[in-house]
JSON list of C-alpha atoms and ligand atoms in Angstrom, two decimals:
[
{"chain": "A", "resi": 1, "resn": "MET", "atom": "CA", "xyz": [-31.52, 154.54, 63.14]},
{"chain": "A", "resi": 2, "resn": "ILE", "atom": "CA", "xyz": [-35.14, 155.43, 63.85]},
{"chain": "A", "resi": 3, "resn": "GLY", "atom": "CA", "xyz": [-36.07, 159.22, 64.15]},
{"chain": "A", "resi": 4, "resn": "LEU", "atom": "CA", "xyz": [-39.13, 160.01, 65.95]},
{"chain": "A", "resi": 5, "resn": "ASN", "atom": "CA", "xyz": [-41.03, 163.35, 65.34]},
{"chain": "A", "resi": 6, "resn": "GLY", "atom": "CA", "xyz": [-44.39, 164.75, 66.30]},
{"chain": "A", "resi": 7, "resn": "GLU", "atom": "CA", "xyz": [-45.18, 167.55, 68.81]},
{"chain": "A", "resi": 8, "resn": "LEU", "atom": "CA", "xyz": [-44.89, 167.73, 72.64]},
{"chain": "A", "resi": 9, "resn": "GLY", "atom": "CA", "xyz": [-46.74, 164.76, 74.12]},
{"chain": "A", "resi": 10, "resn": "ALA", "atom": "CA", "xyz": [-47.37, 163.03, 70.70]},
{"chain": "A", "resi": 11, "resn": "GLY", "atom": "CA", "xyz": [-46.11, 159.78, 72.33]},
{"chain": "A", "resi": 12, "resn": "LYS", "atom": "CA", "xyz": [-42.58, 159.44, 71.24]},
{"chain": "A", "resi": 13, "resn": "THR", "atom": "CA", "xyz": [-41.20, 158.35, 74.48]},
{"chain": "A", "resi": 14, "resn": "ARG", "atom": "CA", "xyz": [-44.29, 155.97, 75.07]},
{"chain": "A", "resi": 15, "resn": "LEU", "atom": "CA", "xyz": [-43.43, 154.29, 71.64]},
{"chain": "A", "resi": 16, "resn": "VAL", "atom": "CA", "xyz": [-39.80, 153.79, 72.57]},
{"chain": "A", "resi": 17, "resn": "ARG", "atom": "CA", "xyz": [-40.84, 152.13, 75.92]},
{"chain": "A", "resi": 18, "resn": "ALA", "atom": "CA", "xyz": [-43.15, 149.84, 74.02]},
{"chain": "A", "resi": 19, "resn": "ILE", "atom": "CA", "xyz": [-40.47, 149.02, 71.42]},
{"chain": "A", "resi": 20, "resn": "ALA", "atom": "CA", "xyz": [-38.00, 148.39, 74.24]},
{"chain": "A", "resi": 21, "resn": "LEU", "atom": "CA", "xyz": [-40.44, 146.02, 76.07]},
{"chain": "A", "resi": 22, "resn": "ALA", "atom": "CA", "xyz": [-41.13, 144.16, 72.86]},
{"chain": "A", "resi": 23, "resn": "ALA", "atom": "CA", "xyz": [-37.38, 143.64, 72.32]},
{"chain": "A", "resi": 24, "resn": "GLY", "atom": "CA", "xyz": [-37.15, 142.06, 75.82]},
{"chain": "A", "resi": 25, "resn": "VAL", "atom": "CA", "xyz": [-35.56, 144.81, 77.81]},
{"chain": "A", "resi": 26, "resn": "ASP", "atom": "CA", "xyz": [-35.93, 144.55, 81.48]},
{"chain": "A", "resi": 27, "resn": "PRO", "atom": "CA", "xyz": [-38.99, 146.71, 82.36]},
{"chain": "A", "resi": 28, "resn": "ALA", "atom": "CA", "xyz": [-37.28, 147.91, 85.55]},
{"chain": "A", "resi": 29, "resn": "GLU", "atom": "CA", "xyz": [-34.56, 149.48, 83.57]},
{"chain": "A", "resi": 30, "resn": "ILE", "atom": "CA", "xyz": [-36.97, 151.15, 81.10]},
{"chain": "A", "resi": 31, "resn": "GLY", "atom": "CA", "xyz": [-38.73, 153.15, 83.84]},
{"chain": "A", "resi": 32, "resn": "SER", "atom": "CA", "xyz": [-35.68, 154.30, 85.85]},
{"chain": "A", "resi": 33, "resn": "PRO", "atom": "CA", "xyz": [-34.77, 157.84, 85.87]},
{"chain": "A", "resi": 34, "resn": "THR", "atom": "CA", "xyz": [-31.54, 158.74, 84.16]},
{"chain": "A", "resi": 35, "resn": "PHE", "atom": "CA", "xyz": [-29.18, 162.02, 83.91]},
{"chain": "A", "resi": 36, "resn": "THR", "atom": "CA", "xyz": [-27.42, 160.64, 80.94]},
{"chain": "A", "resi": 37, "resn": "LEU", "atom": "CA", "xyz": [-28.28, 161.90, 77.53]},
{"chain": "A", "resi": 38, "resn": "VAL", "atom": "CA", "xyz": [-28.14, 158.31, 75.95]},
{"chain": "A", "resi": 39, "resn": "ARG", "atom": "CA", "xyz": [-30.16, 155.49, 77.52]},
{"chain": "A", "resi": 40, "resn": "GLU", "atom": "CA", "xyz": [-28.68, 152.15, 76.68]},
{"chain": "A", "resi": 41, "resn": "TYR", "atom": "CA", "xyz": [-30.55, 148.90, 76.84]},
{"chain": "A", "resi": 42, "resn": "ARG", "atom": "CA", "xyz": [-29.70, 145.40, 76.31]},
{"chain": "A", "resi": 43, "resn": "THR", "atom": "CA", "xyz": [-32.24, 143.64, 74.35]},
{"chain": "A", "resi": 44, "resn": "ALA", "atom": "CA", "xyz": [-33.25, 139.82, 74.31]},
{"chain": "A", "resi": 45, "resn": "LEU", "atom": "CA", "xyz": [-33.27, 139.59, 70.73]},
{"chain": "A", "resi": 46, "resn": "THR", "atom": "CA", "xyz": [-31.65, 136.51, 69.21]},
{"chain": "A", "resi": 47, "resn": "SER", "atom": "CA", "xyz": [-32.47, 137.06, 65.47]},
{"chain": "A", "resi": 48, "resn": "PHE", "atom": "CA", "xyz": [-29.10, 138.88, 64.93]},
{"chain": "A", "resi": 49, "resn": "PRO", "atom": "CA", "xyz": [-25.69, 137.40, 64.23]},
{"chain": "A", "resi": 50, "resn": "GLU", "atom": "CA", "xyz": [-24.06, 139.08, 67.12]},
{"chain": "A", "resi": 51, "resn": "ALA", "atom": "CA", "xyz": [-26.79, 138.82, 69.75]},
{"chain": "A", "resi": 52, "resn": "PRO", "atom": "CA", "xyz": [-27.97, 140.43, 71.76]},
{"chain": "A", "resi": 53, "resn": "PRO", "atom": "CA", "xyz": [-28.10, 143.88, 70.04]},
{"chain": "A", "resi": 54, "resn": "LEU", "atom": "CA", "xyz": [-28.33, 147.16, 72.15]},
{"chain": "A", "resi": 55, "resn": "LEU", "atom": "CA", "xyz": [-30.99, 149.71, 71.97]},
{"chain": "A", "resi": 56, "resn": "PHE", "atom": "CA", "xyz": [-30.11, 153.18, 72.33]},
{"chain": "A", "resi": 57, "resn": "HIS", "atom": "CA", "xyz": [-32.57, 156.00, 73.21]},
{"chain": "A", "resi": 58, "resn": "LEU", "atom": "CA", "xyz": [-31.79, 159.72, 72.79]},
{"chain": "A", "resi": 59, "resn": "ASP", "atom": "CA", "xyz": [-33.86, 162.88, 73.06]},
{"chain": "A", "resi": 60, "resn": "ALA", "atom": "CA", "xyz": [-32.43, 165.59, 70.58]},
{"chain": "A", "resi": 61, "resn": "TYR", "atom": "CA", "xyz": [-34.37, 168.07, 72.39]},
{"chain": "A", "resi": 62, "resn": "ARG", "atom": "CA", "xyz": [-31.90, 167.70, 75.27]},
{"chain": "A", "resi": 63, "resn": "LEU", "atom": "CA", "xyz": [-28.95, 168.60, 72.82]},
{"chain": "A", "resi": 64, "resn": "ALA", "atom": "CA", "xyz": [-27.93, 172.07, 72.02]},
{"chain": "A", "resi": 65, "resn": "ASP", "atom": "CA", "xyz": [-26.86, 171.45, 68.34]},
{"chain": "A", "resi": 66, "resn": "GLU", "atom": "CA", "xyz": [-25.47, 168.82, 65.87]},
{"chain": "A", "resi": 67, "resn": "ASP", "atom": "CA", "xyz": [-22.08, 169.02, 67.58]},
{"chain": "A", "resi": 68, "resn": "ASP", "atom": "CA", "xyz": [-23.60, 167.87, 70.86]},
{"chain": "A", "resi": 69, "resn": "TYR", "atom": "CA", "xyz": [-24.83, 164.82, 69.08]},
{"chain": "A", "resi": 70, "resn": "LEU", "atom": "CA", "xyz": [-21.68, 163.97, 67.36]},
{"chain": "A", "resi": 71, "resn": "ASN", "atom": "CA", "xyz": [-19.89, 164.13, 70.80]},
{"chain": "A", "resi": 72, "resn": "LEU", "atom": "CA", "xyz": [-21.97, 161.30, 72.05]},
{"chain": "A", "resi": 73, "resn": "GLY", "atom": "CA", "xyz": [-20.00, 159.07, 69.77]},
{"chain": "A", "resi": 74, "resn": "PRO", "atom": "CA", "xyz": [-22.87, 157.88, 67.45]},
{"chain": "A", "resi": 75, "resn": "GLU", "atom": "CA", "xyz": [-20.79, 155.44, 65.57]},
{"chain": "A", "resi": 76, "resn": "GLU", "atom": "CA", "xyz": [-21.02, 153.22, 68.47]},
{"chain": "A", "resi": 77, "resn": "PHE", "atom": "CA", "xyz": [-24.82, 153.40, 68.17]},
{"chain": "A", "resi": 78, "resn": "ILE", "atom": "CA", "xyz": [-24.81, 152.35, 64.60]},
{"chain": "A", "resi": 79, "resn": "GLU", "atom": "CA", "xyz": [-22.26, 149.66, 65.01]},
{"chain": "A", "resi": 80, "resn": "THR", "atom": "CA", "xyz": [-23.73, 147.93, 67.97]},
{"chain": "A", "resi": 81, "resn": "GLY", "atom": "CA", "xyz": [-27.59, 148.10, 67.83]},
{"chain": "A", "resi": 82, "resn": "ALA", "atom": "CA", "xyz": [-30.49, 150.27, 66.96]},
{"chain": "A", "resi": 83, "resn": "THR", "atom": "CA", "xyz": [-31.00, 153.95, 67.76]},
{"chain": "A", "resi": 84, "resn": "LEU", "atom": "CA", "xyz": [-34.43, 155.67, 68.57]},
{"chain": "A", "resi": 85, "resn": "ILE", "atom": "CA", "xyz": [-34.01, 159.49, 68.66]},
{"chain": "A", "resi": 86, "resn": "GLU", "atom": "CA", "xyz": [-36.73, 161.72, 69.70]},
{"chain": "A", "resi": 87, "resn": "TRP", "atom": "CA", "xyz": [-37.05, 165.00, 67.86]},
{"chain": "A", "resi": 88, "resn": "ALA", "atom": "CA", "xyz": [-34.74, 163.86, 65.20]},
{"chain": "A", "resi": 89, "resn": "GLU", "atom": "CA", "xyz": [-35.36, 166.72, 62.96]},
{"chain": "A", "resi": 90, "resn": "ARG", "atom": "CA", "xyz": [-33.38, 168.99, 65.29]},
{"chain": "A", "resi": 91, "resn": "VAL", "atom": "CA", "xyz": [-30.22, 167.08, 64.33]},
{"chain": "A", "resi": 92, "resn": "ALA", "atom": "CA", "xyz": [-31.28, 165.62, 60.97]},
{"chain": "A", "resi": 93, "resn": "ASP", "atom": "CA", "xyz": [-28.28, 167.07, 59.29]},
{"chain": "A", "resi": 94, "resn": "VAL", "atom": "CA", "xyz": [-25.85, 164.71, 60.91]},
{"chain": "A", "resi": 95, "resn": "LEU", "atom": "CA", "xyz": [-27.94, 161.62, 60.98]},
{"chain": "A", "resi": 96, "resn": "PRO", "atom": "CA", "xyz": [-27.60, 158.72, 58.40]},
{"chain": "A", "resi": 97, "resn": "THR", "atom": "CA", "xyz": [-29.96, 159.57, 55.30]},
{"chain": "A", "resi": 98, "resn": "ASP", "atom": "CA", "xyz": [-30.95, 155.84, 55.36]},
{"chain": "A", "resi": 99, "resn": "ARG", "atom": "CA", "xyz": [-33.07, 156.05, 58.50]},
{"chain": "A", "resi": 100, "resn": "LEU", "atom": "CA", "xyz": [-36.64, 155.28, 59.36]},
{"chain": "A", "resi": 101, "resn": "THR", "atom": "CA", "xyz": [-38.69, 158.25, 60.27]},
{"chain": "A", "resi": 102, "resn": "LEU", "atom": "CA", "xyz": [-41.91, 157.86, 62.48]},
{"chain": "A", "resi": 103, "resn": "THR", "atom": "CA", "xyz": [-44.05, 160.97, 62.82]},
{"chain": "A", "resi": 104, "resn": "LEU", "atom": "CA", "xyz": [-46.60, 160.62, 65.41]},
{"chain": "A", "resi": 105, "resn": "ALA", "atom": "CA", "xyz": [-49.77, 162.65, 65.85]},
{"chain": "A", "resi": 106, "resn": "ALA", "atom": "CA", "xyz": [-52.62, 162.21, 68.47]},
{"chain": "A", "resi": 107, "resn": "THR", "atom": "CA", "xyz": [-55.90, 161.40, 66.81]},
{"chain": "A", "resi": 108, "resn": "GLY", "atom": "CA", "xyz": [-57.74, 160.68, 70.20]},
{"chain": "A", "resi": 109, "resn": "GLU", "atom": "CA", "xyz": [-57.23, 160.01, 73.98]},
{"chain": "A", "resi": 110, "resn": "THR", "atom": "CA", "xyz": [-55.64, 156.65, 73.40]},
{"chain": "A", "resi": 111, "resn": "SER", "atom": "CA", "xyz": [-54.95, 156.64, 69.71]},
{"chain": "A", "resi": 112, "resn": "ARG", "atom": "CA", "xyz": [-52.17, 157.89, 67.50]},
{"chain": "A", "resi": 113, "resn": "ALA", "atom": "CA", "xyz": [-51.43, 158.11, 63.73]},
{"chain": "A", "resi": 114, "resn": "VAL", "atom": "CA", "xyz": [-47.92, 157.33, 62.72]},
{"chain": "A", "resi": 115, "resn": "VAL", "atom": "CA", "xyz": [-46.54, 158.35, 59.31]},
{"chain": "A", "resi": 116, "resn": "VAL", "atom": "CA", "xyz": [-43.61, 156.05, 58.40]},
{"chain": "A", "resi": 117, "resn": "ARG", "atom": "CA", "xyz": [-40.82, 157.21, 55.89]},
{"chain": "A", "resi": 118, "resn": "ALA", "atom": "CA", "xyz": [-37.76, 155.61, 54.73]},
{"chain": "A", "resi": 119, "resn": "GLY", "atom": "CA", "xyz": [-34.62, 157.44, 53.54]},
{"chain": "A", "resi": 120, "resn": "GLY", "atom": "CA", "xyz": [-32.75, 154.72, 51.87]},
{"chain": "A", "resi": 121, "resn": "PRO", "atom": "CA", "xyz": [-32.63, 150.93, 50.92]},
{"chain": "A", "resi": 122, "resn": "ASP", "atom": "CA", "xyz": [-32.15, 149.56, 54.56]},
{"chain": "A", "resi": 123, "resn": "SER", "atom": "CA", "xyz": [-34.91, 151.62, 56.07]},
{"chain": "A", "resi": 124, "resn": "ARG", "atom": "CA", "xyz": [-37.24, 150.77, 53.01]},
{"chain": "A", "resi": 125, "resn": "VAL", "atom": "CA", "xyz": [-37.11, 147.23, 54.11]},
{"chain": "A", "resi": 126, "resn": "LEU", "atom": "CA", "xyz": [-38.12, 148.18, 57.62]},
{"chain": "A", "resi": 127, "resn": "ARG", "atom": "CA", "xyz": [-40.87, 150.52, 56.43]},
{"chain": "A", "resi": 128, "resn": "ASP", "atom": "CA", "xyz": [-42.32, 147.75, 54.19]},
{"chain": "A", "resi": 129, "resn": "ALA", "atom": "CA", "xyz": [-42.31, 145.22, 57.06]},
{"chain": "A", "resi": 130, "resn": "ILE", "atom": "CA", "xyz": [-44.14, 147.81, 59.40]},
{"chain": "A", "resi": 131, "resn": "LEU", "atom": "CA", "xyz": [-46.65, 148.85, 56.78]},
{"chain": "A", "resi": 132, "resn": "ALA", "atom": "CA", "xyz": [-47.33, 145.02, 55.85]},
{"chain": "A", "resi": 133, "resn": "GLU", "atom": "CA", "xyz": [-48.12, 144.54, 59.51]},
{"chain": "A", "resi": 134, "resn": "PHE", "atom": "CA", "xyz": [-49.87, 147.59, 60.65]},
{"chain": "A", "resi": 135, "resn": "SER", "atom": "CA", "xyz": [-51.03, 149.74, 57.75]},
{"chain": "A", "resi": 136, "resn": "HIS", "atom": "CA", "xyz": [-54.80, 150.36, 57.59]},
{"chain": "A", "resi": 137, "resn": "ASP", "atom": "CA", "xyz": [-57.09, 153.03, 55.93]},
{"chain": "A", "resi": 138, "resn": "ARG", "atom": "CA", "xyz": [-58.20, 155.71, 58.15]},
{"chain": "B", "resi": 201, "resn": "ATP", "atom": "N1", "xyz": [-50.72, 155.69, 72.35]},
{"chain": "B", "resi": 201, "resn": "ATP", "atom": "C1", "xyz": [-51.12, 156.33, 73.46]},
{"chain": "B", "resi": 201, "resn": "ATP", "atom": "N2", "xyz": [-52.40, 156.17, 74.16]},
{"chain": "B", "resi": 201, "resn": "ATP", "atom": "C2", "xyz": [-52.59, 156.97, 75.17]},
{"chain": "B", "resi": 201, "resn": "ATP", "atom": "N3", "xyz": [-51.72, 157.79, 75.78]},
{"chain": "B", "resi": 201, "resn": "ATP", "atom": "C3", "xyz": [-50.56, 157.94, 75.32]},
{"chain": "B", "resi": 201, "resn": "ATP", "atom": "C4", "xyz": [-50.00, 157.31, 74.08]},
{"chain": "B", "resi": 201, "resn": "ATP", "atom": "N4", "xyz": [-48.96, 157.67, 73.79]},
{"chain": "B", "resi": 201, "resn": "ATP", "atom": "C5", "xyz": [-48.60, 158.60, 74.70]},
{"chain": "B", "resi": 201, "resn": "ATP", "atom": "N5", "xyz": [-49.56, 158.68, 75.64]},
{"chain": "B", "resi": 201, "resn": "ATP", "atom": "C6", "xyz": [-49.46, 159.60, 76.91]},
{"chain": "B", "resi": 201, "resn": "ATP", "atom": "O1", "xyz": [-49.09, 160.97, 76.45]},
{"chain": "B", "resi": 201, "resn": "ATP", "atom": "C7", "xyz": [-48.24, 161.40, 77.31]},
{"chain": "B", "resi": 201, "resn": "ATP", "atom": "C8", "xyz": [-47.08, 162.19, 76.49]},
{"chain": "B", "resi": 201, "resn": "ATP", "atom": "O2", "xyz": [-46.33, 160.91, 75.97]},
{"chain": "B", "resi": 201, "resn": "ATP", "atom": "P1", "xyz": [-44.91, 160.95, 75.65]},
{"chain": "B", "resi": 201, "resn": "ATP", "atom": "O3", "xyz": [-44.13, 161.38, 76.89]},
{"chain": "B", "resi": 201, "resn": "ATP", "atom": "O4", "xyz": [-44.51, 159.60, 75.07]},
{"chain": "B", "resi": 201, "resn": "ATP", "atom": "O5", "xyz": [-44.78, 162.09, 74.57]},
{"chain": "B", "resi": 201, "resn": "ATP", "atom": "P2", "xyz": [-43.46, 162.58, 73.65]},
{"chain": "B", "resi": 201, "resn": "ATP", "atom": "O6", "xyz": [-43.89, 162.69, 72.35]},
{"chain": "B", "resi": 201, "resn": "ATP", "atom": "O7", "xyz": [-42.36, 161.90, 74.06]},
{"chain": "B", "resi": 201, "resn": "ATP", "atom": "O8", "xyz": [-43.25, 164.03, 74.26]},
{"chain": "B", "resi": 201, "resn": "ATP", "atom": "P3", "xyz": [-42.03, 164.94, 74.41]},
{"chain": "B", "resi": 201, "resn": "ATP", "atom": "O9", "xyz": [-42.00, 165.78, 73.05]},
{"chain": "B", "resi": 201, "resn": "ATP", "atom": "O10", "xyz": [-42.32, 165.86, 75.55]},
{"chain": "B", "resi": 201, "resn": "ATP", "atom": "O11", "xyz": [-40.82, 164.12, 74.60]},
{"chain": "B", "resi": 201, "resn": "ATP", "atom": "C9", "xyz": [-48.01, 160.62, 78.46]},
{"chain": "B", "resi": 201, "resn": "ATP", "atom": "O12", "xyz": [-48.72, 160.79, 79.58]},
{"chain": "B", "resi": 201, "resn": "ATP", "atom": "C10", "xyz": [-48.26, 159.22, 77.73]},
{"chain": "B", "resi": 201, "resn": "ATP", "atom": "O13", "xyz": [-48.56, 158.24, 78.66]},
{"chain": "B", "resi": 202, "resn": "MG", "atom": "MG1", "xyz": [-40.44, 162.29, 74.90]}
]
């Protein structure tokens, strides 16, 4: 579970698309318009025992409240893949505590700063892997 925070236009959707592409999702699918609250992508990742895992993309800005989120059946997201949720803080009370939180901020026309936080042991593993690869002093 990965929560994406950061103000309007910070680049949350753009980052989700980049992650989906990197996971081998068909680019045609990524750009296609949708009226559903949850986008569901099939990844091409093979490094998992039950391949290929799914990638779910939600925007909590389109949800009225926590019940709206719970009605989407989030157990399925957690059991079958990874979930990226924009504006996660709006439904933070019903998200798993052990999640990764990425907070984006624009630092220029084409640059973004990302603060990476972990809420528990599983997400700490992810955080450490991300920081090992991308961390740099500003
Ligand atoms: N790293 C980046 N470099 C350059 N442009 C970017 C970057 N990230 C996002 N943008 C551009 O900024 C605009 C807004 O990005 P995006 O839609 O991803 O923001 P968002 O955080 O999802 O906003 P919202 O809160 O409305 O969902 C888009 O035009 C996008 O192409
Ligand atoms: Mg967005």
